[in-house]
Amino acid sequence: MPSMSQPQISIIGAGVSGLVLGRCLLHRGIPAVLYDKDAPRSGSARHGYGITLHRETYKPLLKYIGLDETAFRRRVAVDSAVNGIGRISNHGRDSDASSFRANRAKLENLLSEGLDIRWDHGLSSLTSENSTNSLTFSNGQQVQSSLVVGVDGVHSSVRKSISPNTDFTVLPFAVYNGKRRLSRSAFGQDYAPYMDSTNLVEHRQGQTLLQISTNDMTANEVSISYIYSRPSHAQPDALFTPDRPKTAATDIPSALFDEIATLKDLPPPFRDVFNPATMRKDRLLNWLMRSLLVPASDLENAAERGIVLIGDAMHATPILGGEGANWAIEDGIALAEWIVEKGGEGFGGFLEGRYGRWKEAIGQGERELEGMHGVGRASL
């Protein structure tokens, strides 16, 4: 028979936002259980990529994890294994040392310390009755909880339960992401001299954006990510398939390599990274630039039943320029502080106080994406 338990707070999703929430609650002695559909993570297997964190976002988190700023950066920076602090290039808001590149897996490993995380728990159903939420997981386990927090990402099962008609807006950009591993010596010879001791560099030709970033760096090996991105063309555009299913993200059209082959006079290290013959050997993904905001009425109805959404489950922003990791941290801290102050009640007030900011964040992310390509809405 399925096992039964009654945790006070059930957090669905053990990504950045869920872990921040759990860690902040743990710091205040409030029990919570995190459930995640994935198998236990180790090392940098799944989330071993770089994200940009800003000081105004991560500084409030430091008191909850017991680290000062220097120690925090030394723990989670993409180049922390070689005594780096995640320095990034001078572009946009990242022009000073207040922002740095963190490895998401390292950040999640740090945040997860001491938390009760139940892996292999994909949410199958969520029902509410008499102020109690009943959750059934794919492994057959059932739990009951007075408060359920959905932080299970852009494809949130909790969101689909409380707002089934909410869907993404797909923005008109063709974006492809690649990953590559290099020996430390090869990186030092072919890449490092042109990256000026930073972990993120960009190059633009017309409205096409090329980006190279460090994911992780050890004494022997370097993992990098790269992005090829441009505004979509008039349909049909072989590189832009907004209606593709989630499972088709790995379907890479040959037209991508043909198009990249037309790029001229690329400076190093871009000419080495964006080499079609080499790219064909890499792990490539077609990224859709999507935004989403759950209607306030759906959130209010769910809040009355003790169900709250935060992070990408609630307000998804584009991967490029969307600041998703920073919003995830801010949401987790804010909800934890609300629970501490209000005793787990009145979540309609929490949502009302933040909804305007979430809406603004989506618009800001869309504008940032356009600006990264040197375009405006009138030309899209």
Tab-separated table of C-alpha atoms in Angstrom:
chain	number	residue	atom	x	y	z
A	1	MET	CA	0.000	0.000	0.000
A	2	PRO	CA	1.215	3.565	-0.656
A	3	SER	CA	2.889	5.140	2.342
A	4	MET	CA	1.186	8.083	4.038
A	5	SER	CA	2.780	11.126	5.700
A	6	GLN	CA	1.716	14.613	6.678
A	7	PRO	CA	4.500	17.186	6.310
A	8	GLN	CA	3.549	20.717	7.206
A	9	ILE	CA	4.954	22.145	3.969
A	10	SER	CA	5.407	20.245	0.713
A	11	ILE	CA	7.722	21.855	-1.852
A	12	ILE	CA	7.308	20.388	-5.336
A	13	GLY	CA	10.593	20.800	-7.170
A	14	ALA	CA	14.197	20.814	-5.956
A	15	GLY	CA	15.544	23.434	-8.337
A	16	VAL	CA	17.055	26.737	-7.245
A	17	SER	CA	13.824	28.348	-6.009
A	18	GLY	CA	12.654	25.281	-4.092
A	19	LEU	CA	16.062	24.777	-2.492
A	20	VAL	CA	16.301	28.442	-1.485
A	21	LEU	CA	12.841	28.233	0.079
A	22	GLY	CA	13.689	25.024	1.902
A	23	ARG	CA	17.030	26.363	3.129
A	24	CYS	CA	15.530	29.617	4.400
A	25	LEU	CA	12.797	27.717	6.248
A	26	LEU	CA	15.354	25.311	7.714
A	27	HIS	CA	17.337	28.277	9.010
A	28	ARG	CA	14.236	29.380	10.944
A	29	GLY	CA	13.450	25.897	12.226
A	30	ILE	CA	10.390	25.361	10.011
A	31	PRO	CA	10.140	21.796	8.621
A	32	ALA	CA	9.499	21.209	4.942
A	33	VAL	CA	9.873	18.294	2.548
A	34	LEU	CA	11.002	18.743	-1.054
A	35	TYR	CA	9.785	16.348	-3.761
A	36	ASP	CA	11.451	16.124	-7.167
A	37	LYS	CA	10.757	13.936	-10.182
A	38	ASP	CA	14.443	13.409	-10.978
A	39	ALA	CA	16.811	10.807	-9.652
A	40	PRO	CA	19.328	12.013	-7.042
A	41	ARG	CA	21.789	14.437	-8.594
A	42	SER	CA	25.499	14.104	-8.213
A	43	GLY	CA	28.347	16.304	-9.328
A	44	SER	CA	27.493	18.408	-12.376
A	45	ALA	CA	25.503	15.766	-14.245
A	46	ARG	CA	22.292	17.613	-15.124
A	47	HIS	CA	22.564	21.220	-14.040
A	48	GLY	CA	26.270	21.713	-14.583
A	49	TYR	CA	25.976	24.927	-16.565
A	50	GLY	CA	26.761	28.559	-15.845
A	51	ILE	CA	24.250	31.155	-14.638
A	52	THR	CA	24.768	34.832	-13.891
A	53	LEU	CA	24.017	35.899	-10.319
A	54	HIS	CA	23.750	39.527	-9.188
A	55	ARG	CA	24.799	40.815	-5.805
A	56	GLU	CA	21.446	42.395	-5.000
A	57	THR	CA	19.927	38.927	-5.446
A	58	TYR	CA	22.382	36.638	-3.698
A	59	LYS	CA	23.467	38.908	-0.832
A	60	PRO	CA	20.184	38.444	1.137
A	61	LEU	CA	20.692	34.673	0.792
A	62	LEU	CA	24.066	34.622	2.537
A	63	LYS	CA	22.699	34.820	6.082
A	64	TYR	CA	20.627	31.699	5.456
A	65	ILE	CA	23.594	29.622	4.295
A	66	GLY	CA	26.147	30.956	6.767
A	67	LEU	CA	28.709	32.229	4.261
A	68	ASP	CA	30.170	35.633	3.503
A	69	GLU	CA	30.239	36.856	-0.084
A	70	THR	CA	33.798	35.769	-0.821
A	71	ALA	CA	33.253	32.269	0.558
A	72	PHE	CA	29.990	31.948	-1.363
A	73	ARG	CA	31.605	32.844	-4.675
A	74	ARG	CA	34.515	30.519	-3.965
A	75	ARG	CA	32.018	27.667	-3.462
A	76	VAL	CA	29.815	28.101	-6.513
A	77	ALA	CA	31.741	30.019	-9.204
A	78	VAL	CA	32.221	28.180	-12.491
A	79	ASP	CA	35.985	28.349	-11.991
A	80	SER	CA	36.030	27.882	-8.221
A	81	ALA	CA	37.994	24.610	-8.517
A	82	VAL	CA	40.949	26.628	-9.814
A	83	ASN	CA	40.511	29.489	-7.314
A	84	GLY	CA	38.386	31.643	-9.599
A	85	ILE	CA	35.450	33.835	-8.579
A	86	GLY	CA	33.361	33.635	-11.748
A	87	ARG	CA	34.475	36.897	-13.330
A	88	ILE	CA	32.389	37.856	-16.363
A	89	SER	CA	32.892	40.172	-19.306
A	90	ASN	CA	32.069	43.852	-19.310
A	91	HIS	CA	28.690	44.064	-20.973
A	92	GLY	CA	25.413	45.550	-19.835
A	93	ARG	CA	24.652	45.304	-16.126
A	94	ASP	CA	27.527	42.881	-15.633
A	95	SER	CA	30.178	45.567	-16.000
A	96	ASP	CA	31.520	45.300	-12.426
A	97	ALA	CA	32.329	42.683	-9.828
A	98	SER	CA	28.826	42.724	-8.336
A	99	SER	CA	27.783	39.967	-10.745
A	100	PHE	CA	29.486	36.651	-11.407
A	101	ARG	CA	29.056	33.326	-13.195
A	102	ALA	CA	28.002	30.486	-10.920
A	103	ASN	CA	27.752	26.806	-11.739
A	104	ARG	CA	24.132	25.835	-11.114
A	105	ALA	CA	24.967	22.326	-9.902
A	106	LYS	CA	27.415	23.710	-7.348
A	107	LEU	CA	24.802	26.222	-6.179
A	108	GLU	CA	22.146	23.527	-5.836
A	109	ASN	CA	24.519	21.206	-3.978
A	110	LEU	CA	25.291	23.993	-1.511
A	111	LEU	CA	21.639	24.899	-0.995
A	112	SER	CA	20.558	21.281	-0.533
A	113	GLU	CA	22.774	20.671	2.513
A	114	GLY	CA	20.618	19.544	5.423
A	115	LEU	CA	17.337	19.504	3.479
A	116	ASP	CA	14.845	16.621	3.352
A	117	ILE	CA	14.628	15.919	-0.387
A	118	ARG	CA	12.633	12.986	-1.748
A	119	TRP	CA	13.922	12.143	-5.223
A	120	ASP	CA	12.057	10.070	-7.825
A	121	HIS	CA	8.796	11.743	-6.810
A	122	GLY	CA	7.090	13.016	-9.930
A	123	LEU	CA	3.734	14.607	-9.097
A	124	SER	CA	0.849	12.684	-10.675
A	125	SER	CA	-2.156	14.419	-9.100
A	126	LEU	CA	-3.066	17.196	-6.679
A	127	THR	CA	-6.495	17.502	-5.083
A	128	SER	CA	-7.842	19.679	-2.282
A	129	GLU	CA	-10.572	19.092	0.270
A	130	ASN	CA	-11.313	20.646	3.674
A	131	SER	CA	-8.119	22.730	3.747
A	132	THR	CA	-6.003	19.651	3.054
A	133	ASN	CA	-4.081	19.008	-0.157
A	134	SER	CA	-3.566	15.417	-1.222
A	135	LEU	CA	-0.609	14.651	-3.456
A	136	THR	CA	-0.031	11.426	-5.347
A	137	PHE	CA	3.355	10.714	-6.875
A	138	SER	CA	4.369	8.537	-9.793
A	139	ASN	CA	6.008	6.033	-7.452
A	140	GLY	CA	2.680	5.476	-5.681
A	141	GLN	CA	3.423	7.451	-2.544
A	142	GLN	CA	0.699	9.735	-1.199
A	143	VAL	CA	1.103	12.659	1.179
A	144	GLN	CA	-1.176	15.288	2.659
A	145	SER	CA	-0.147	18.847	3.294
A	146	SER	CA	-1.746	22.103	4.382
A	147	LEU	CA	0.663	24.074	2.162
A	148	VAL	CA	1.926	23.034	-1.259
A	149	VAL	CA	4.496	25.209	-3.033
A	150	GLY	CA	4.904	24.579	-6.748
A	151	VAL	CA	8.457	25.347	-7.870
A	152	ASP	CA	8.715	22.593	-10.454
A	153	GLY	CA	9.902	24.683	-13.392
A	154	VAL	CA	8.453	25.885	-16.671
A	155	HIS	CA	6.583	22.605	-17.248
A	156	SER	CA	5.142	22.660	-13.730
A	157	SER	CA	2.691	19.911	-12.843
A	158	VAL	CA	1.357	22.054	-10.014
A	159	ARG	CA	0.631	24.912	-12.414
A	160	LYS	CA	-1.167	22.570	-14.795
A	161	SER	CA	-3.310	21.446	-11.882
A	162	ILE	CA	-4.420	24.913	-10.778
A	163	SER	CA	-4.282	26.759	-14.122
A	164	PRO	CA	-4.657	24.222	-16.944
A	165	ASN	CA	-5.363	26.830	-19.630
A	166	THR	CA	-2.240	28.912	-19.041
A	167	ASP	CA	0.215	28.500	-21.911
A	168	PHE	CA	3.520	29.909	-23.109
A	169	THR	CA	4.116	32.835	-25.395
A	170	VAL	CA	6.884	31.748	-27.767
A	171	LEU	CA	9.074	34.684	-28.757
A	172	PRO	CA	10.298	34.941	-32.370
A	173	PHE	CA	13.937	33.907	-31.959
A	174	ALA	CA	15.815	30.872	-33.251
A	175	VAL	CA	18.191	29.800	-30.482
A	176	TYR	CA	20.565	26.827	-30.321
A	177	ASN	CA	22.737	25.808	-27.391
A	178	GLY	CA	25.770	23.561	-27.531
A	179	LYS	CA	28.064	22.024	-24.920
A	180	ARG	CA	31.667	20.961	-25.356
A	181	ARG	CA	34.381	19.565	-23.113
A	182	LEU	CA	38.029	20.462	-23.622
A	183	SER	CA	41.267	19.550	-21.972
A	184	ARG	CA	42.635	22.326	-19.802
A	185	SER	CA	45.649	22.642	-22.089
A	186	ALA	CA	43.492	22.975	-25.221
A	187	PHE	CA	41.339	25.587	-23.529
A	188	GLY	CA	44.407	27.476	-22.369
A	189	GLN	CA	45.862	27.503	-25.873
A	190	ASP	CA	42.793	28.090	-28.060
A	191	TYR	CA	40.301	29.954	-25.841
A	192	ALA	CA	41.754	31.550	-22.723
A	193	PRO	CA	43.993	34.082	-24.534
A	194	TYR	CA	40.911	35.590	-26.186
A	195	MET	CA	38.568	35.507	-23.193
A	196	ASP	CA	40.692	37.882	-21.109
A	197	SER	CA	40.333	35.848	-17.893
A	198	THR	CA	36.532	36.068	-18.048
A	199	ASN	CA	33.868	33.365	-18.224
A	200	LEU	CA	31.464	34.880	-20.745
A	201	VAL	CA	32.120	36.501	-24.116
A	202	GLU	CA	29.768	37.636	-26.888
A	203	HIS	CA	30.011	38.567	-30.540
A	204	ARG	CA	27.301	39.923	-32.806
A	205	GLN	CA	27.067	39.962	-36.582
A	206	GLY	CA	24.089	42.048	-37.585
A	207	GLN	CA	21.214	40.632	-35.529
A	208	THR	CA	22.906	37.275	-34.930
A	209	LEU	CA	24.247	36.747	-31.426
A	210	LEU	CA	27.099	34.355	-30.618
A	211	GLN	CA	27.950	33.620	-27.004
A	212	ILE	CA	30.550	31.429	-25.298
A	213	SER	CA	30.558	30.780	-21.553
A	214	THR	CA	32.360	28.584	-19.065
A	215	ASN	CA	30.234	25.969	-17.323
A	216	ASP	CA	32.857	24.396	-15.124
A	217	MET	CA	36.619	24.335	-14.860
A	218	THR	CA	38.901	21.848	-13.145
A	219	ALA	CA	42.642	21.308	-13.142
A	220	ASN	CA	42.293	18.927	-16.117
A	221	GLU	CA	39.140	19.833	-18.002
A	222	VAL	CA	36.917	22.738	-19.028
A	223	SER	CA	33.232	22.538	-19.942
A	224	ILE	CA	31.873	25.330	-22.119
A	225	SER	CA	28.460	26.265	-23.502
A	226	TYR	CA	27.828	28.266	-26.646
A	227	ILE	CA	24.745	29.882	-28.135
A	228	TYR	CA	23.781	30.732	-31.693
A	229	SER	CA	20.754	33.015	-31.709
A	230	ARG	CA	18.939	35.283	-34.168
A	231	PRO	CA	15.454	36.691	-34.776
A	232	SER	CA	13.217	34.312	-36.674
A	233	HIS	CA	12.768	34.750	-40.407
A	234	ALA	CA	9.536	34.781	-42.340
A	235	GLN	CA	7.975	31.342	-42.296
A	236	PRO	CA	8.995	28.775	-43.220
A	237	ASP	CA	12.138	29.136	-41.132
A	238	ALA	CA	13.896	25.796	-40.742
A	239	LEU	CA	15.594	26.987	-37.549
A	240	PHE	CA	12.460	28.287	-35.814
A	241	THR	CA	9.766	25.737	-34.949
A	242	PRO	CA	7.639	27.338	-32.208
A	243	ASP	CA	5.120	24.492	-32.147
A	244	ARG	CA	7.642	21.709	-31.662
A	245	PRO	CA	7.011	19.296	-28.764
A	246	LYS	CA	9.302	19.308	-25.761
A	247	THR	CA	10.837	16.012	-26.899
A	248	ALA	CA	12.005	17.563	-30.177
A	249	ALA	CA	14.545	19.864	-28.539
A	250	THR	CA	17.348	17.550	-29.696
A	251	ASP	CA	16.182	17.531	-33.331
A	252	ILE	CA	18.783	19.769	-34.963
A	253	PRO	CA	18.147	20.743	-38.604
A	254	SER	CA	21.031	20.557	-41.054
A	255	ALA	CA	20.106	24.106	-42.035
A	256	LEU	CA	21.677	25.270	-38.775
A	257	PHE	CA	25.128	24.110	-39.846
A	258	ASP	CA	24.633	25.516	-43.344
A	259	GLU	CA	23.725	28.892	-41.887
A	260	ILE	CA	26.636	28.950	-39.464
A	261	ALA	CA	28.990	28.134	-42.347
A	262	THR	CA	28.043	31.472	-43.929
A	263	LEU	CA	29.404	33.496	-40.990
A	264	LYS	CA	32.441	35.469	-42.113
A	265	ASP	CA	35.509	36.829	-40.356
A	266	LEU	CA	34.695	35.487	-36.910
A	267	PRO	CA	37.297	36.462	-34.326
A	268	PRO	CA	38.826	33.840	-32.036
A	269	PRO	CA	37.623	31.945	-30.093
A	270	PHE	CA	34.301	32.169	-31.991
A	271	ARG	CA	35.780	30.798	-35.214
A	272	ASP	CA	36.896	27.683	-33.333
A	273	VAL	CA	33.647	27.132	-31.450
A	274	PHE	CA	31.268	27.848	-34.331
A	275	ASN	CA	32.803	25.345	-36.680
A	276	PRO	CA	30.004	23.244	-38.254
A	277	ALA	CA	32.138	20.093	-38.478
A	278	THR	CA	33.017	20.268	-34.781
A	279	MET	CA	29.526	21.310	-33.712
A	280	ARG	CA	28.030	18.169	-35.220
A	281	LYS	CA	29.897	16.176	-32.555
A	282	ASP	CA	28.581	18.280	-29.660
A	283	ARG	CA	25.429	17.994	-27.578
A	284	LEU	CA	23.062	20.506	-29.189
A	285	LEU	CA	19.617	21.692	-28.111
A	286	ASN	CA	17.018	23.872	-29.773
A	287	TRP	CA	15.881	26.370	-27.143
A	288	LEU	CA	12.510	28.090	-27.368
A	289	MET	CA	12.431	31.597	-25.900
A	290	ARG	CA	9.208	31.528	-23.893
A	291	SER	CA	7.423	33.672	-21.370
A	292	LEU	CA	4.445	32.856	-19.169
A	293	LEU	CA	2.417	34.457	-16.389
A	294	VAL	CA	-0.333	32.639	-14.507
A	295	PRO	CA	-3.538	34.741	-14.235
A	296	ALA	CA	-3.970	36.386	-10.848
A	297	SER	CA	-7.453	34.879	-10.439
A	298	ASP	CA	-6.088	31.326	-10.737
A	299	LEU	CA	-3.376	32.105	-8.198
A	300	GLU	CA	-5.859	33.575	-5.743
A	301	ASN	CA	-8.138	30.548	-5.981
A	302	ALA	CA	-5.210	28.221	-5.412
A	303	ALA	CA	-3.892	30.290	-2.499
A	304	GLU	CA	-7.218	29.836	-0.701
A	305	ARG	CA	-6.557	26.084	-0.844
A	306	GLY	CA	-2.979	26.422	0.400
A	307	ILE	CA	-1.271	26.115	-2.995
A	308	VAL	CA	1.321	28.697	-4.064
A	309	LEU	CA	3.477	28.999	-7.189
A	310	ILE	CA	6.826	30.781	-7.436
A	311	GLY	CA	9.785	30.819	-9.813
A	312	ASP	CA	9.522	29.588	-13.405
A	313	ALA	CA	6.386	27.633	-12.532
A	314	MET	CA	4.651	30.955	-11.975
A	315	HIS	CA	6.354	33.525	-14.208
A	316	ALA	CA	8.629	32.090	-16.871
A	317	THR	CA	11.022	34.461	-18.625
A	318	PRO	CA	13.224	33.849	-21.707
A	319	ILE	CA	16.358	31.793	-21.073
A	320	LEU	CA	18.448	34.565	-22.625
A	321	GLY	CA	18.143	37.840	-20.758
A	322	GLY	CA	15.353	36.593	-18.495
A	323	GLU	CA	17.258	36.481	-15.174
A	324	GLY	CA	15.432	33.280	-14.203
A	325	ALA	CA	17.958	32.167	-11.566
A	326	ASN	CA	17.932	35.551	-9.851
A	327	TRP	CA	14.137	35.616	-9.721
A	328	ALA	CA	14.154	32.056	-8.384
A	329	ILE	CA	16.365	33.091	-5.469
A	330	GLU	CA	14.368	36.232	-4.749
A	331	ASP	CA	11.040	34.363	-4.832
A	332	GLY	CA	12.298	31.647	-2.495
A	333	ILE	CA	13.558	34.135	0.077
A	334	ALA	CA	10.414	36.270	-0.114
A	335	LEU	CA	8.040	33.332	0.380
A	336	ALA	CA	10.074	31.943	3.273
A	337	GLU	CA	10.004	35.308	5.027
A	338	TRP	CA	6.241	35.550	4.460
A	339	ILE	CA	5.727	32.105	6.002
A	340	VAL	CA	7.861	33.054	8.997
A	341	GLU	CA	6.000	36.332	9.504
A	342	LYS	CA	2.443	35.216	8.712
A	343	GLY	CA	2.527	31.667	9.986
A	344	GLY	CA	1.580	30.058	6.686
A	345	GLU	CA	-1.594	32.057	6.084
A	346	GLY	CA	-2.819	34.881	3.869
A	347	PHE	CA	-0.967	33.892	0.713
A	348	GLY	CA	-3.305	36.025	-1.336
A	349	GLY	CA	-1.513	39.002	0.183
A	350	PHE	CA	1.864	37.549	-0.765
A	351	LEU	CA	0.765	37.114	-4.370
A	352	GLU	CA	-0.809	40.553	-4.539
A	353	GLY	CA	2.380	42.145	-3.278
A	354	ARG	CA	4.585	40.456	-5.888
A	355	TYR	CA	2.385	40.024	-8.939
A	356	GLY	CA	3.230	43.429	-10.387
A	357	ARG	CA	6.944	42.705	-10.082
A	358	TRP	CA	6.529	39.345	-11.798
A	359	LYS	CA	4.667	40.966	-14.662
A	360	GLU	CA	7.358	43.621	-14.955
A	361	ALA	CA	10.066	40.936	-14.961
A	362	ILE	CA	8.535	39.239	-17.982
A	363	GLY	CA	8.424	42.464	-19.959
A	364	GLN	CA	11.962	43.303	-18.920
A	365	GLY	CA	13.198	39.880	-20.001
A	366	GLU	CA	11.564	40.191	-23.410
A	367	ARG	CA	13.090	43.649	-23.931
A	368	GLU	CA	16.509	42.394	-22.848
A	369	LEU	CA	16.286	39.541	-25.360
A	370	GLU	CA	15.510	42.017	-28.136
A	371	GLY	CA	18.347	44.289	-27.063
A	372	MET	CA	20.846	41.434	-27.079
A	373	HIS	CA	20.119	41.045	-30.798
A	374	GLY	CA	20.034	44.760	-31.563
A	375	VAL	CA	16.357	44.750	-32.488
A	376	GLY	CA	13.140	46.312	-31.222
A	377	ARG	CA	9.515	45.261	-31.333
A	378	ALA	CA	8.868	47.301	-34.470
A	379	SER	CA	11.291	45.129	-36.450
A	380	LEU	CA	10.123	41.753	-35.125
